[in-house]
Amino acid sequence: MMIYRRMTPQDVPWISKLEEETFSMPWSPESFLEMIGKEDVRYYVAEEEGQILGGCGVWMIAGEGNITNVVVAPAARNRGIATAMLRHLIQEGDQEGLTAYTLEVRVSNAAAIHVYEKLGFVSAGVRPGFYEKPPEDALIFWKR
């Protein structure tokens, strides 16, 4: 059974490993440890039978949530984990008073774009050259 819960320092090595397997510019373990210690930041993990299969985070700024990281283990993709994690993140954020959510996604990341649109996010523009390694524009999505 999948559970969704707040990330702990013990989860950081697993999440860092998932980021390294997934992203060209992964966050360091130190960055995750710093973020999960902040008052206005929430990071969540998806855990099944003691195994971390994904993680996501949101920074809470002036009543809005900036979703920063969404990662799912390659072997666990296409099971709805990202969608469920983000639903959990949004439900928790709503309870903390967030009224809108934003995120950036590579223009070529069709799978992620599909998840965000399924959750009600709408494209609101482009950030040219937002990503490095390889260089690519980002779509800006909002859910209000």
mmCIF file of C-alpha atoms in Angstrom:
data_model
loop_
_atom_site.group_PDB
_atom_site.id
_atom_site.type_symbol
_atom_site.label_atom_id
_atom_site.label_comp_id
_atom_site.label_asym_id
_atom_site.label_seq_id
_atom_site.Cartn_x
_atom_site.Cartn_y
_atom_site.Cartn_z
ATOM 1 C CA MET A 1 0.000 0.000 0.000
ATOM 2 C CA MET A 2 1.308 3.442 -0.976
ATOM 3 C CA ILE A 3 1.557 6.105 1.703
ATOM 4 C CA TYR A 4 2.267 9.799 1.234
ATOM 5 C CA ARG A 5 4.018 11.603 4.075
ATOM 6 C CA ARG A 6 6.388 14.431 4.946
ATOM 7 C CA MET A 7 10.000 13.867 3.940
ATOM 8 C CA THR A 8 12.436 13.211 6.798
ATOM 9 C CA PRO A 9 16.224 13.526 6.876
ATOM 10 C CA GLN A 10 16.381 9.725 6.605
ATOM 11 C CA ASP A 11 14.602 9.950 3.204
ATOM 12 C CA VAL A 12 17.106 12.390 1.703
ATOM 13 C CA PRO A 13 19.636 9.794 0.418
ATOM 14 C CA TRP A 14 16.843 7.982 -1.471
ATOM 15 C CA ILE A 15 15.380 11.161 -2.944
ATOM 16 C CA SER A 16 18.837 12.411 -3.917
ATOM 17 C CA LYS A 17 19.513 9.104 -5.679
ATOM 18 C CA LEU A 18 16.198 9.352 -7.567
ATOM 19 C CA GLU A 19 17.056 12.904 -8.639
ATOM 20 C CA GLU A 20 20.484 11.777 -9.873
ATOM 21 C CA GLU A 21 18.832 9.020 -11.934
ATOM 22 C CA THR A 22 16.259 11.416 -13.372
ATOM 23 C CA PHE A 23 17.584 14.951 -13.772
ATOM 24 C CA SER A 24 20.624 16.440 -15.490
ATOM 25 C CA MET A 25 21.022 18.939 -12.625
ATOM 26 C CA PRO A 26 19.858 17.113 -9.466
ATOM 27 C CA TRP A 27 19.634 18.754 -6.085
ATOM 28 C CA SER A 28 22.312 17.767 -3.600
ATOM 29 C CA PRO A 29 21.496 15.960 -0.362
ATOM 30 C CA GLU A 30 22.562 19.131 1.478
ATOM 31 C CA SER A 31 20.008 21.183 -0.465
ATOM 32 C CA PHE A 32 17.210 18.775 0.457
ATOM 33 C CA LEU A 33 18.260 18.769 4.124
ATOM 34 C CA GLU A 34 18.245 22.563 4.127
ATOM 35 C CA MET A 35 14.826 22.755 2.438
ATOM 36 C CA ILE A 36 13.031 20.257 4.668
ATOM 37 C CA GLY A 37 14.164 22.261 7.685
ATOM 38 C CA LYS A 38 12.509 25.488 6.529
ATOM 39 C CA GLU A 39 9.209 26.623 8.032
ATOM 40 C CA ASP A 40 7.637 27.656 4.706
ATOM 41 C CA VAL A 41 8.639 24.555 2.711
ATOM 42 C CA ARG A 42 6.976 21.136 2.536
ATOM 43 C CA TYR A 43 8.467 18.034 0.925
ATOM 44 C CA TYR A 44 6.579 14.773 0.641
ATOM 45 C CA VAL A 45 7.497 11.232 -0.339
ATOM 46 C CA ALA A 46 5.580 8.304 -1.760
ATOM 47 C CA GLU A 47 6.513 5.122 0.093
ATOM 48 C CA GLU A 48 5.473 1.542 -0.619
ATOM 49 C CA GLU A 49 6.567 -1.382 1.562
ATOM 50 C CA GLY A 50 9.387 0.701 3.049
ATOM 51 C CA GLN A 51 10.719 1.819 -0.346
ATOM 52 C CA ILE A 52 10.714 5.494 -1.379
ATOM 53 C CA LEU A 53 9.293 5.640 -4.912
ATOM 54 C CA GLY A 54 8.950 9.384 -5.333
ATOM 55 C CA GLY A 55 9.065 12.822 -3.855
ATOM 56 C CA CYS A 56 7.768 16.331 -4.423
ATOM 57 C CA GLY A 57 8.065 19.704 -2.758
ATOM 58 C CA VAL A 58 6.408 23.077 -2.480
ATOM 59 C CA TRP A 59 7.600 26.441 -1.241
ATOM 60 C CA MET A 60 4.820 28.494 0.356
ATOM 61 C CA ILE A 61 5.122 32.154 -0.589
ATOM 62 C CA ALA A 62 2.430 34.759 0.178
ATOM 63 C CA GLY A 63 -0.422 32.251 0.016
ATOM 64 C CA GLU A 64 0.823 30.562 -3.155
ATOM 65 C CA GLY A 65 2.719 27.315 -3.613
ATOM 66 C CA ASN A 66 5.746 27.080 -5.891
ATOM 67 C CA ILE A 67 6.142 23.369 -6.698
ATOM 68 C CA THR A 68 9.865 22.759 -7.063
ATOM 69 C CA ASN A 69 10.631 19.062 -7.404
ATOM 70 C CA VAL A 70 8.599 16.134 -8.652
ATOM 71 C CA VAL A 71 10.451 12.855 -9.099
ATOM 72 C CA VAL A 72 9.363 9.222 -9.420
ATOM 73 C CA ALA A 73 11.647 6.197 -9.585
ATOM 74 C CA PRO A 74 12.021 5.016 -13.198
ATOM 75 C CA ALA A 75 10.760 1.499 -12.369
ATOM 76 C CA ALA A 76 7.642 2.958 -10.678
ATOM 77 C CA ARG A 77 6.510 5.322 -13.424
ATOM 78 C CA ASN A 78 3.133 5.083 -15.161
ATOM 79 C CA ARG A 79 1.440 3.974 -11.940
ATOM 80 C CA GLY A 80 -0.108 7.347 -11.062
ATOM 81 C CA ILE A 81 2.393 8.061 -8.285
ATOM 82 C CA ALA A 82 3.229 11.608 -9.423
ATOM 83 C CA THR A 83 -0.461 12.452 -9.741
ATOM 84 C CA ALA A 84 -1.252 11.056 -6.287
ATOM 85 C CA MET A 85 1.755 12.786 -4.678
ATOM 86 C CA LEU A 86 0.736 16.126 -6.173
ATOM 87 C CA ARG A 87 -2.873 15.640 -5.068
ATOM 88 C CA HIS A 88 -1.557 15.040 -1.549
ATOM 89 C CA LEU A 89 0.712 18.107 -1.753
ATOM 90 C CA ILE A 90 -2.176 20.293 -2.970
ATOM 91 C CA GLN A 91 -4.573 18.955 -0.311
ATOM 92 C CA GLU A 92 -1.997 19.676 2.410
ATOM 93 C CA GLY A 93 -1.251 23.112 0.923
ATOM 94 C CA ASP A 94 -4.937 23.991 0.773
ATOM 95 C CA GLN A 95 -5.230 23.124 4.472
ATOM 96 C CA GLU A 96 -2.338 25.506 5.157
ATOM 97 C CA GLY A 97 -4.090 28.315 3.275
ATOM 98 C CA LEU A 98 -2.487 28.143 -0.168
ATOM 99 C CA THR A 99 -4.838 29.421 -2.869
ATOM 100 C CA ALA A 100 -2.775 28.864 -6.040
ATOM 101 C CA TYR A 101 0.122 26.717 -7.240
ATOM 102 C CA THR A 102 2.761 27.288 -9.885
ATOM 103 C CA LEU A 103 5.586 25.258 -11.408
ATOM 104 C CA GLU A 104 7.951 25.120 -14.371
ATOM 105 C CA VAL A 105 8.403 22.122 -16.646
ATOM 106 C CA ARG A 106 10.620 21.459 -19.653
ATOM 107 C CA VAL A 107 8.681 22.083 -22.863
ATOM 108 C CA SER A 108 9.686 18.575 -24.025
ATOM 109 C CA ASN A 109 8.441 16.755 -20.893
ATOM 110 C CA ALA A 110 5.133 15.511 -22.305
ATOM 111 C CA ALA A 111 4.545 12.995 -19.492
ATOM 112 C CA ALA A 112 4.828 15.646 -16.766
ATOM 113 C CA ILE A 113 2.761 18.142 -18.741
ATOM 114 C CA HIS A 114 0.010 15.512 -19.025
ATOM 115 C CA VAL A 115 0.033 14.987 -15.228
ATOM 116 C CA TYR A 116 -0.130 18.718 -14.516
ATOM 117 C CA GLU A 117 -2.965 19.300 -16.989
ATOM 118 C CA LYS A 118 -4.886 16.341 -15.516
ATOM 119 C CA LEU A 119 -4.631 18.082 -12.121
ATOM 120 C CA GLY A 120 -6.034 21.332 -13.496
ATOM 121 C CA PHE A 121 -2.820 23.256 -14.147
ATOM 122 C CA VAL A 122 -2.922 25.628 -17.118
ATOM 123 C CA SER A 123 0.040 26.895 -19.119
ATOM 124 C CA ALA A 124 0.547 30.619 -18.557
ATOM 125 C CA GLY A 125 3.689 31.341 -20.550
ATOM 126 C CA VAL A 126 7.255 30.372 -21.297
ATOM 127 C CA ARG A 127 10.523 31.026 -19.478
ATOM 128 C CA PRO A 128 13.098 31.087 -22.291
ATOM 129 C CA GLY A 129 16.331 29.249 -21.514
ATOM 130 C CA PHE A 130 15.170 28.295 -17.997
ATOM 131 C CA TYR A 131 16.902 24.906 -18.026
ATOM 132 C CA GLU A 132 20.547 24.013 -18.550
ATOM 133 C CA LYS A 133 22.101 20.644 -19.446
ATOM 134 C CA PRO A 134 20.576 20.604 -22.037
ATOM 135 C CA PRO A 135 19.377 24.162 -22.588
ATOM 136 C CA GLU A 136 15.617 24.308 -22.935
ATOM 137 C CA ASP A 137 12.670 26.608 -22.345
ATOM 138 C CA ALA A 138 10.219 25.989 -19.506
ATOM 139 C CA LEU A 139 6.462 26.188 -19.594
ATOM 140 C CA ILE A 140 5.001 28.044 -16.618
ATOM 141 C CA PHE A 141 1.904 26.335 -15.228
ATOM 142 C CA TRP A 142 -0.641 27.673 -12.734
ATOM 143 C CA LYS A 143 -3.475 26.118 -10.797
ATOM 144 C CA ARG A 144 -5.728 28.728 -9.241
#
